[in-house]
mmCIF file of C-alpha atoms and ligand atoms in Angstrom:
data_model
loop_
_atom_site.group_PDB
_atom_site.id
_atom_site.type_symbol
_atom_site.label_atom_id
_atom_site.label_comp_id
_atom_site.label_asym_id
_atom_site.label_seq_id
_atom_site.Cartn_x
_atom_site.Cartn_y
_atom_site.Cartn_z
ATOM 1 C CA MET K 1 -36.006 104.306 -52.056
ATOM 2 C CA SER K 2 -34.028 105.688 -50.579
ATOM 3 C CA GLY K 3 -35.925 106.478 -47.063
ATOM 4 C CA LEU K 4 -36.601 102.764 -47.078
ATOM 5 C CA MET K 5 -34.572 101.124 -44.533
ATOM 6 C CA THR K 6 -34.858 97.257 -45.775
ATOM 7 C CA LEU K 7 -33.715 94.717 -43.226
ATOM 8 C CA SER K 8 -31.110 93.913 -45.695
ATOM 9 C CA ARG K 9 -29.924 97.618 -45.995
ATOM 10 C CA PHE K 10 -29.716 97.633 -42.479
ATOM 11 C CA ASN K 11 -27.343 94.467 -42.328
ATOM 12 C CA LEU K 12 -25.102 96.013 -44.522
ATOM 13 C CA GLN K 13 -24.912 98.750 -42.521
ATOM 14 C CA ARG K 14 -23.968 97.169 -39.710
ATOM 15 C CA LYS K 15 -21.792 95.414 -41.503
ATOM 16 C CA ARG K 16 -19.778 98.428 -42.029
ATOM 17 C CA ASP K 17 -20.063 99.317 -38.519
ATOM 18 C CA TYR K 18 -18.244 95.871 -37.782
ATOM 19 C CA GLU K 19 -14.894 97.030 -39.781
ATOM 20 C CA GLY K 20 -13.406 94.014 -41.621
ATOM 21 C CA ALA K 21 -16.907 91.814 -41.440
ATOM 22 C CA SER K 22 -16.607 89.435 -43.302
ATOM 23 C CA GLY K 23 -20.553 89.761 -44.673
ATOM 24 C CA ASP K 24 -21.193 85.906 -43.900
ATOM 25 C CA PHE K 25 -23.442 86.728 -41.171
ATOM 26 C CA THR K 26 -25.172 89.629 -43.234
ATOM 27 C CA LEU K 27 -26.002 86.993 -45.895
ATOM 28 C CA LEU K 28 -26.786 84.352 -43.242
ATOM 29 C CA MET K 29 -29.587 87.058 -41.526
ATOM 30 C CA ASN K 30 -30.804 88.079 -45.434
ATOM 31 C CA HIS K 31 -31.194 83.842 -46.135
ATOM 32 C CA LEU K 32 -33.398 83.408 -42.849
ATOM 33 C CA ALA K 33 -35.149 86.775 -43.798
ATOM 34 C CA LEU K 34 -36.115 85.040 -47.017
ATOM 35 C CA ALA K 35 -37.324 81.604 -45.413
ATOM 36 C CA MET K 36 -39.838 83.280 -43.248
ATOM 37 C CA LYS K 37 -41.396 85.599 -46.141
ATOM 38 C CA ILE K 38 -41.620 82.376 -47.740
ATOM 39 C CA VAL K 39 -43.347 80.969 -44.738
ATOM 40 C CA SER K 40 -45.384 83.477 -44.267
ATOM 41 C CA ARG K 41 -47.011 83.399 -47.556
ATOM 42 C CA GLU K 42 -47.480 80.184 -46.653
ATOM 43 C CA VAL K 43 -49.073 80.807 -43.673
ATOM 44 C CA ALA K 44 -51.175 83.448 -45.084
ATOM 45 C CA ARG K 45 -52.436 81.530 -47.887
ATOM 46 C CA ALA K 46 -53.007 77.811 -45.944
ATOM 47 C CA GLY K 47 -56.739 78.353 -45.625
ATOM 48 C CA LEU K 48 -57.033 77.914 -49.209
ATOM 49 C CA LEU K 49 -54.248 75.581 -49.911
ATOM 50 C CA ASP K 50 -54.114 71.639 -48.358
ATOM 51 C CA VAL K 51 -51.546 72.459 -45.995
ATOM 52 C CA LEU K 52 -54.016 72.839 -43.499
ATOM 53 C CA GLY K 53 -54.341 69.926 -40.810
ATOM 54 C CA LYS K 54 -52.303 67.491 -40.093
ATOM 55 C CA THR K 55 -49.732 65.074 -41.024
ATOM 56 C CA GLY K 56 -50.944 62.225 -38.987
ATOM 57 C CA GLU K 57 -47.156 61.843 -37.715
ATOM 58 C CA GLU K 58 -45.536 63.237 -34.435
ATOM 59 C CA ASN K 59 -42.641 65.381 -33.964
ATOM 60 C CA VAL K 60 -39.614 64.377 -31.331
ATOM 61 C CA GLN K 61 -41.842 65.928 -28.890
ATOM 62 C CA GLY K 62 -44.400 63.668 -29.879
ATOM 63 C CA GLU K 63 -47.001 66.528 -30.572
ATOM 64 C CA GLN K 64 -49.259 66.309 -33.725
ATOM 65 C CA VAL K 65 -47.183 67.524 -36.537
ATOM 66 C CA THR K 66 -49.370 70.221 -38.654
ATOM 67 C CA LYS K 67 -48.387 70.749 -42.721
ATOM 68 C CA LEU K 68 -47.431 74.228 -42.193
ATOM 69 C CA ASP K 69 -45.033 72.763 -39.439
ATOM 70 C CA VAL K 70 -43.480 70.434 -41.626
ATOM 71 C CA LEU K 71 -43.052 72.920 -44.560
ATOM 72 C CA SER K 72 -41.420 75.752 -42.367
ATOM 73 C CA ASN K 73 -39.055 73.266 -41.077
ATOM 74 C CA GLU K 74 -38.329 71.983 -44.523
ATOM 75 C CA MET K 75 -37.810 75.435 -45.700
ATOM 76 C CA LEU K 76 -35.850 76.620 -43.090
ATOM 77 C CA ILE K 77 -33.198 73.555 -43.359
ATOM 78 C CA GLU K 78 -33.214 74.319 -47.409
ATOM 79 C CA VAL K 79 -32.375 78.034 -47.503
ATOM 80 C CA LEU K 80 -29.612 76.888 -44.609
ATOM 81 C CA ASN K 81 -28.046 73.866 -46.515
ATOM 82 C CA ASP K 82 -26.772 75.949 -49.250
ATOM 83 C CA LEU K 83 -24.943 78.369 -46.928
ATOM 84 C CA PRO K 84 -21.229 77.568 -46.711
ATOM 85 C CA MET K 85 -21.026 79.420 -43.319
ATOM 86 C CA VAL K 86 -23.313 77.164 -41.658
ATOM 87 C CA ALA K 87 -22.415 73.956 -40.564
ATOM 88 C CA ALA K 88 -25.091 72.423 -38.976
ATOM 89 C CA VAL K 89 -28.732 73.472 -37.856
ATOM 90 C CA ALA K 90 -31.317 71.894 -34.868
ATOM 91 C CA SER K 91 -34.797 72.259 -35.175
ATOM 92 C CA GLU K 92 -37.695 71.687 -32.888
ATOM 93 C CA GLU K 93 -39.246 69.203 -35.505
ATOM 94 C CA ASP K 94 -36.509 66.957 -35.844
ATOM 95 C CA GLU K 95 -34.953 64.739 -32.922
ATOM 96 C CA GLN K 96 -31.181 64.907 -34.390
ATOM 97 C CA ILE K 97 -29.537 67.716 -35.696
ATOM 98 C CA ARG K 98 -28.834 67.832 -39.441
ATOM 99 C CA ILE K 99 -25.288 68.725 -40.824
ATOM 100 C CA THR K 100 -25.744 70.722 -43.924
ATOM 101 C CA ARG K 101 -24.454 70.013 -47.381
ATOM 102 C CA ALA K 102 -22.405 73.311 -47.864
ATOM 103 C CA GLY K 103 -20.990 74.230 -44.315
ATOM 104 C CA ARG K 104 -20.405 70.727 -43.228
ATOM 105 C CA LEU K 105 -17.180 71.008 -42.346
ATOM 106 C CA THR K 106 -15.741 74.605 -43.192
ATOM 107 C CA GLY K 107 -19.091 76.250 -41.548
ATOM 108 C CA ARG K 108 -18.566 78.470 -38.516
ATOM 109 C CA TYR K 109 -21.985 79.036 -37.449
ATOM 110 C CA LEU K 110 -24.578 76.671 -35.764
ATOM 111 C CA VAL K 111 -27.981 77.741 -36.175
ATOM 112 C CA CYS K 112 -31.014 76.534 -33.735
ATOM 113 C CA PHE K 113 -34.797 76.990 -34.833
ATOM 114 C CA ASP K 114 -38.424 76.821 -33.985
ATOM 115 C CA PRO K 115 -39.825 76.458 -37.241
ATOM 116 C CA LEU K 116 -43.312 77.469 -36.349
ATOM 117 C CA ASP K 117 -44.072 77.808 -32.814
ATOM 118 C CA GLY K 118 -47.878 77.659 -31.508
ATOM 119 C CA SER K 119 -48.934 75.313 -34.331
ATOM 120 C CA SER K 120 -51.797 74.603 -32.305
ATOM 121 C CA ASN K 121 -52.994 77.894 -33.115
ATOM 122 C CA ILE K 122 -52.850 77.669 -36.651
ATOM 123 C CA ASP K 123 -56.232 76.031 -37.370
ATOM 124 C CA VAL K 124 -57.816 79.018 -35.671
ATOM 125 C CA ASN K 125 -55.844 81.708 -37.617
ATOM 126 C CA ALA K 126 -54.061 83.281 -34.251
ATOM 127 C CA THR K 127 -50.575 84.614 -34.388
ATOM 128 C CA ILE K 128 -47.915 81.752 -34.871
ATOM 129 C CA GLY K 129 -44.104 82.405 -35.218
ATOM 130 C CA THR K 130 -40.708 81.321 -35.908
ATOM 131 C CA ILE K 131 -38.060 81.718 -33.346
ATOM 132 C CA PHE K 132 -34.529 81.234 -34.149
ATOM 133 C CA SER K 133 -30.653 81.412 -32.491
ATOM 134 C CA ILE K 134 -27.463 81.518 -33.979
ATOM 135 C CA ARG K 135 -24.206 80.356 -32.184
ATOM 136 C CA LYS K 136 -20.577 80.139 -33.761
ATOM 137 C CA ARG K 137 -18.837 77.195 -33.212
ATOM 138 C CA GLU K 138 -15.104 76.672 -31.438
ATOM 139 C CA THR K 139 -13.540 74.529 -33.790
ATOM 140 C CA VAL K 140 -14.056 73.841 -37.635
ATOM 141 C CA GLY K 141 -13.032 71.183 -40.129
ATOM 142 C CA ARG K 142 -14.847 68.590 -38.773
ATOM 143 C CA GLU K 143 -18.895 67.880 -39.099
ATOM 144 C CA ALA K 144 -21.249 69.637 -35.995
ATOM 145 C CA THR K 145 -22.069 67.343 -32.908
ATOM 146 C CA VAL K 146 -24.902 67.828 -30.797
ATOM 147 C CA GLU K 147 -22.187 69.080 -27.915
ATOM 148 C CA ASP K 148 -21.645 71.650 -30.013
ATOM 149 C CA PHE K 149 -24.737 73.121 -29.718
ATOM 150 C CA CYS K 150 -25.429 72.165 -25.971
ATOM 151 C CA LYS K 151 -23.652 75.644 -24.697
ATOM 152 C CA ALA K 152 -24.955 78.152 -22.471
ATOM 153 C CA GLY K 153 -27.385 80.848 -23.714
ATOM 154 C CA THR K 154 -24.656 83.439 -22.988
ATOM 155 C CA GLU K 155 -23.159 82.308 -26.255
ATOM 156 C CA GLN K 156 -25.321 82.915 -28.600
ATOM 157 C CA ILE K 157 -24.203 85.764 -31.392
ATOM 158 C CA ALA K 158 -27.536 86.648 -32.554
ATOM 159 C CA ALA K 159 -31.548 85.678 -31.873
ATOM 160 C CA GLY K 160 -34.138 86.754 -33.772
ATOM 161 C CA TYR K 161 -38.108 85.890 -34.426
ATOM 162 C CA CYS K 162 -40.911 86.266 -36.791
ATOM 163 C CA VAL K 163 -44.713 86.371 -35.966
ATOM 164 C CA TYR K 164 -47.060 86.310 -38.589
ATOM 165 C CA GLY K 165 -49.778 88.104 -37.294
ATOM 166 C CA SER K 166 -51.613 90.580 -38.908
ATOM 167 C CA SER K 167 -48.584 91.657 -40.236
ATOM 168 C CA THR K 168 -45.435 89.573 -40.472
ATOM 169 C CA LEU K 169 -42.689 91.475 -38.115
ATOM 170 C CA PHE K 170 -39.294 90.183 -38.080
ATOM 171 C CA ALA K 171 -36.871 91.320 -34.613
ATOM 172 C CA TYR K 172 -33.547 89.960 -34.259
ATOM 173 C CA SER K 173 -30.906 91.217 -32.327
ATOM 174 C CA THR K 174 -26.499 90.990 -32.374
ATOM 175 C CA GLY K 175 -25.941 91.884 -28.995
ATOM 176 C CA ASP K 176 -26.783 96.015 -29.855
ATOM 177 C CA GLY K 177 -30.379 96.108 -28.899
ATOM 178 C CA VAL K 178 -33.753 94.526 -30.921
ATOM 179 C CA ASP K 179 -35.010 96.117 -34.059
ATOM 180 C CA GLY K 180 -37.969 95.092 -35.811
ATOM 181 C CA PHE K 181 -38.828 95.131 -39.437
ATOM 182 C CA THR K 182 -42.704 94.463 -40.891
ATOM 183 C CA LEU K 183 -42.880 93.147 -44.415
ATOM 184 C CA ASP K 184 -44.152 95.430 -47.122
ATOM 185 C CA PRO K 185 -45.902 92.423 -48.880
ATOM 186 C CA ASN K 186 -46.065 95.091 -52.274
ATOM 187 C CA VAL K 187 -42.563 95.348 -52.147
ATOM 188 C CA GLY K 188 -41.444 92.079 -50.575
ATOM 189 C CA GLU K 189 -38.849 93.526 -47.987
ATOM 190 C CA PHE K 190 -38.852 93.780 -44.446
ATOM 191 C CA VAL K 191 -38.908 97.564 -43.459
ATOM 192 C CA LEU K 192 -37.654 98.960 -40.626
ATOM 193 C CA SER K 193 -40.530 99.655 -38.133
ATOM 194 C CA HIS K 194 -39.565 99.017 -34.574
ATOM 195 C CA PRO K 195 -36.087 100.478 -34.076
ATOM 196 C CA ASN K 196 -34.325 99.591 -30.574
ATOM 197 C CA MET K 197 -37.396 97.883 -29.192
ATOM 198 C CA ARG K 198 -37.338 98.567 -25.460
ATOM 199 C CA ILE K 199 -39.713 96.695 -22.810
ATOM 200 C CA PRO K 200 -41.573 99.697 -21.091
ATOM 201 C CA GLU K 201 -40.989 100.421 -17.841
ATOM 202 C CA LEU K 202 -44.551 98.810 -16.522
ATOM 203 C CA ALA K 203 -46.132 95.744 -17.150
ATOM 204 C CA THR K 204 -49.579 96.156 -18.157
ATOM 205 C CA CYS K 205 -50.481 91.969 -18.346
ATOM 206 C CA TRP K 206 -49.544 88.749 -16.999
ATOM 207 C CA SER K 207 -49.328 85.813 -19.693
ATOM 208 C CA ALA K 208 -50.093 82.143 -18.481
ATOM 209 C CA ASN K 209 -52.474 79.104 -19.004
ATOM 210 C CA VAL K 210 -54.273 79.306 -16.013
ATOM 211 C CA GLY K 211 -56.032 76.321 -16.868
ATOM 212 C CA ASN K 212 -53.091 74.473 -15.260
ATOM 213 C CA ALA K 213 -53.301 76.088 -12.113
ATOM 214 C CA ARG K 214 -54.634 72.982 -10.447
ATOM 215 C CA ASN K 215 -51.041 71.991 -10.587
ATOM 216 C CA TRP K 216 -48.755 75.299 -9.698
ATOM 217 C CA LEU K 217 -46.877 75.208 -6.752
ATOM 218 C CA PRO K 218 -46.935 77.880 -4.116
ATOM 219 C CA GLU K 219 -44.746 80.358 -5.791
ATOM 220 C CA THR K 220 -47.314 80.731 -8.669
ATOM 221 C CA HIS K 221 -50.152 81.085 -6.755
ATOM 222 C CA ALA K 222 -48.438 83.689 -4.958
ATOM 223 C CA PHE K 223 -47.106 85.315 -7.707
ATOM 224 C CA VAL K 224 -50.478 85.388 -9.515
ATOM 225 C CA GLN K 225 -52.084 86.690 -6.285
ATOM 226 C CA HIS K 226 -49.531 89.874 -6.193
ATOM 227 C CA LEU K 227 -50.246 90.248 -10.089
ATOM 228 C CA GLY K 228 -53.578 90.890 -9.225
ATOM 229 C CA SER K 229 -53.480 93.135 -5.733
ATOM 230 C CA GLY K 230 -54.553 96.237 -7.619
ATOM 231 C CA GLU K 231 -51.419 97.752 -5.587
ATOM 232 C CA GLY K 232 -48.495 99.630 -6.593
ATOM 233 C CA ARG K 233 -46.970 98.595 -10.014
ATOM 234 C CA TYR K 234 -50.275 96.598 -10.752
ATOM 235 C CA LYS K 235 -53.363 99.214 -10.758
ATOM 236 C CA LYS K 236 -53.765 98.247 -13.940
ATOM 237 C CA MET K 237 -52.963 94.338 -14.970
ATOM 238 C CA SER K 238 -54.433 92.238 -17.703
ATOM 239 C CA LEU K 239 -54.121 88.557 -18.610
ATOM 240 C CA ARG K 240 -53.391 88.271 -22.123
ATOM 241 C CA TYR K 241 -52.309 84.661 -23.239
ATOM 242 C CA ILE K 242 -52.366 84.178 -27.114
ATOM 243 C CA GLY K 243 -51.114 80.323 -26.827
ATOM 244 C CA THR K 244 -48.087 81.415 -29.118
ATOM 245 C CA LEU K 245 -45.052 81.695 -27.135
ATOM 246 C CA VAL K 246 -43.399 84.255 -29.424
ATOM 247 C CA ALA K 247 -46.572 86.154 -29.764
ATOM 248 C CA ASP K 248 -47.346 86.694 -26.227
ATOM 249 C CA VAL K 249 -43.479 87.404 -25.768
ATOM 250 C CA HIS K 250 -43.866 90.272 -28.592
ATOM 251 C CA ARG K 251 -46.692 91.636 -26.776
ATOM 252 C CA ASN K 252 -44.961 91.730 -23.579
ATOM 253 C CA ILE K 253 -41.766 93.571 -25.499
ATOM 254 C CA ILE K 254 -44.326 95.872 -26.950
ATOM 255 C CA GLN K 255 -46.942 96.721 -24.035
ATOM 256 C CA GLY K 256 -45.148 95.591 -21.169
ATOM 257 C CA GLY K 257 -45.555 92.304 -18.746
ATOM 258 C CA VAL K 258 -44.695 88.784 -17.794
ATOM 259 C CA PHE K 259 -45.160 85.543 -19.484
ATOM 260 C CA PHE K 260 -44.857 82.317 -17.222
ATOM 261 C CA TYR K 261 -44.427 78.504 -18.181
ATOM 262 C CA PRO K 262 -43.062 77.522 -14.732
ATOM 263 C CA GLY K 263 -42.732 73.943 -13.777
ATOM 264 C CA ASP K 264 -45.237 72.634 -11.478
ATOM 265 C CA LYS K 265 -46.388 69.515 -9.789
ATOM 266 C CA LYS K 266 -47.430 67.551 -12.987
ATOM 267 C CA SER K 267 -44.175 68.504 -14.864
ATOM 268 C CA PRO K 268 -41.443 70.116 -13.111
ATOM 269 C CA ASN K 269 -39.692 71.525 -15.668
ATOM 270 C CA GLY K 270 -42.295 72.808 -17.578
ATOM 271 C CA LYS K 271 -43.219 72.624 -21.537
ATOM 272 C CA LEU K 272 -40.954 75.091 -23.091
ATOM 273 C CA ARG K 273 -37.651 73.998 -24.551
ATOM 274 C CA LEU K 274 -34.037 75.792 -23.753
ATOM 275 C CA LEU K 275 -32.487 75.660 -26.756
ATOM 276 C CA TYR K 276 -34.790 77.003 -29.463
ATOM 277 C CA GLU K 277 -37.437 78.691 -27.629
ATOM 278 C CA ALA K 278 -36.305 79.905 -24.168
ATOM 279 C CA HIS K 279 -32.591 80.813 -25.133
ATOM 280 C CA PRO K 280 -33.285 82.923 -27.866
ATOM 281 C CA LEU K 281 -36.107 84.654 -26.782
ATOM 282 C CA ALA K 282 -34.320 85.276 -22.787
ATOM 283 C CA TYR K 283 -31.732 87.009 -25.141
ATOM 284 C CA LEU K 284 -33.849 89.071 -27.252
ATOM 285 C CA VAL K 285 -35.731 90.172 -23.950
ATOM 286 C CA GLU K 286 -32.395 90.999 -22.227
ATOM 287 C CA GLN K 287 -31.702 93.231 -25.156
ATOM 288 C CA ALA K 288 -34.800 94.903 -25.201
ATOM 289 C CA GLY K 289 -34.261 95.839 -21.030
ATOM 290 C CA GLY K 290 -36.255 92.957 -19.726
ATOM 291 C CA LYS K 291 -35.129 89.493 -18.013
ATOM 292 C CA ALA K 292 -35.794 85.673 -18.038
ATOM 293 C CA THR K 293 -35.131 83.514 -15.330
ATOM 294 C CA ASP K 294 -36.685 79.359 -14.838
ATOM 295 C CA GLY K 295 -37.545 80.392 -11.662
ATOM 296 C CA VAL K 296 -33.700 80.131 -9.669
ATOM 297 C CA ARG K 297 -31.330 80.668 -12.290
ATOM 298 C CA ARG K 298 -30.995 83.457 -15.450
ATOM 299 C CA ILE K 299 -31.970 81.857 -18.414
ATOM 300 C CA LEU K 300 -28.927 82.225 -20.151
ATOM 301 C CA ASP K 301 -27.038 80.872 -17.916
ATOM 302 C CA LEU K 302 -28.355 77.437 -18.298
ATOM 303 C CA VAL K 303 -26.443 74.717 -20.203
ATOM 304 C CA PRO K 304 -28.930 72.212 -22.259
ATOM 305 C CA ASN K 305 -28.300 68.747 -21.413
ATOM 306 C CA GLY K 306 -29.510 67.911 -25.034
ATOM 307 C CA LEU K 307 -31.558 69.478 -27.908
ATOM 308 C CA HIS K 308 -34.841 69.294 -26.583
ATOM 309 C CA MET K 309 -34.136 70.060 -22.954
ATOM 310 C CA ARG K 310 -37.307 71.573 -21.355
ATOM 311 C CA THR K 311 -37.053 74.636 -18.962
ATOM 312 C CA PRO K 312 -39.533 76.349 -16.338
ATOM 313 C CA LEU K 313 -39.894 80.090 -18.063
ATOM 314 C CA VAL K 314 -40.652 83.517 -15.993
ATOM 315 C CA ILE K 315 -39.885 86.087 -18.815
ATOM 316 C CA GLY K 316 -40.538 89.890 -19.082
ATOM 317 C CA ASN K 317 -39.921 93.055 -17.264
ATOM 318 C CA GLY K 318 -36.825 92.671 -14.681
ATOM 319 C CA PRO K 319 -39.167 93.296 -11.703
ATOM 320 C CA GLU K 320 -41.936 90.813 -12.260
ATOM 321 C CA VAL K 321 -39.154 88.244 -13.202
ATOM 322 C CA ASP K 322 -37.475 88.804 -10.048
ATOM 323 C CA LEU K 323 -40.351 88.757 -7.722
ATOM 324 C CA TYR K 324 -40.640 85.589 -9.224
ATOM 325 C CA ALA K 325 -37.416 84.399 -8.445
ATOM 326 C CA GLU K 326 -37.746 85.508 -4.861
ATOM 327 C CA LEU K 327 -41.458 83.951 -4.395
ATOM 328 C CA ALA K 328 -39.771 80.572 -5.118
ATOM 329 C CA ALA K 329 -36.493 81.104 -3.157
ATOM 330 C CA THR K 330 -39.005 81.791 -0.205
ATOM 331 C CA ARG K 331 -40.724 78.588 -1.035
ATOM 332 C CA ARG K 332 -37.570 76.908 -0.905
ATOM 333 C CA GLY K 333 -36.696 78.312 1.846
HETATM 334 P P1 LIG E 1 -50.634 75.319 -23.225
HETATM 335 C C1 LIG E 1 -47.264 76.165 -28.282
HETATM 336 O O1 LIG E 1 -47.755 74.742 -28.507
HETATM 337 C C2 LIG E 1 -46.150 76.138 -26.884
HETATM 338 O O2 LIG E 1 -45.091 75.378 -27.681
HETATM 339 C C3 LIG E 1 -45.533 77.429 -27.149
HETATM 340 O O3 LIG E 1 -45.738 78.455 -28.162
HETATM 341 C C4 LIG E 1 -47.024 78.120 -26.214
HETATM 342 O O4 LIG E 1 -46.589 79.303 -25.212
HETATM 343 C C5 LIG E 1 -47.335 76.785 -25.232
HETATM 344 O O5 LIG E 1 -46.888 75.750 -25.963
HETATM 345 C C6 LIG E 1 -48.781 76.812 -24.903
HETATM 346 O O6 LIG E 1 -49.058 75.718 -23.948
HETATM 347 O O7 LIG E 1 -50.333 74.234 -22.410
HETATM 348 O O8 LIG E 1 -50.612 76.590 -22.911
HETATM 349 O O9 LIG E 1 -51.388 75.045 -24.922
#
């Protein structure tokens, strides 16, 4: 057991690193990990139970809601509801924020999450995931408001994700690099498997829904031309697209790559949401040595105008993200 660096022991060690830390954050992270272990169990057995398929309802995004979406959302909210340090949560699945039971007045933390990203992949057994972001609110003694959540991504104090794939991997950062933990189902613990995750120097793939190419802007077409040129950095480039944002981004952190879901002629603001998708993943990719832009500005500098604001997203190796931004600037003139 002594060699087993579990998430809990890792968090405890980190708390020790921050003299005088209250332990609140460690408790919050451990509860988030608990919720993801439960989601992982439900995802693994969804095919056996009646949790596949749609509930027939639509979420705030106007997307068909699958039962696992609902279950994951309720699971995360239930776990966070009883934590005195959490004041409120914002979820991709809910139009409004939810004020928590235990921390509604005195809680310092605000948690945003996409409970089950990639839900369109549930029925085909492709990798899906959970994305979360943690902020600290400036004032306590009152209930949190939407405005408390709508701050720049640079104000996040932590972010992470859990991918439910061939194994379940939990990765997070508190601003001191990214560490990955793989769930050992026999022990029921996340065990340190990817210490200090760093995006490789070279991108090996690009990830985009080429089905949207007819709507792409000139800079996106020019970008793909560069990536496919076979020259310089692009001697060996493949196209890899899972269709689950967090899975595509995770692969690109491990293998090197750039993901883009840009603004186009049909959807100028793209499809992905800023607060609980782009902000946390941009935080993590920057911590792993990469970059993230909306094509004009650094994602972490963007301030949401609402919980569900969409943003164009280009994220991964720094040189490729910079190249996209240069091409976009050239087109704007
Ligand atoms: P498209 C999943 O529904 C999601 O929100 C992201 O996880 C993913 O990157 C994107 O949509 C895929 O969208 O239009 O390619 O199916």
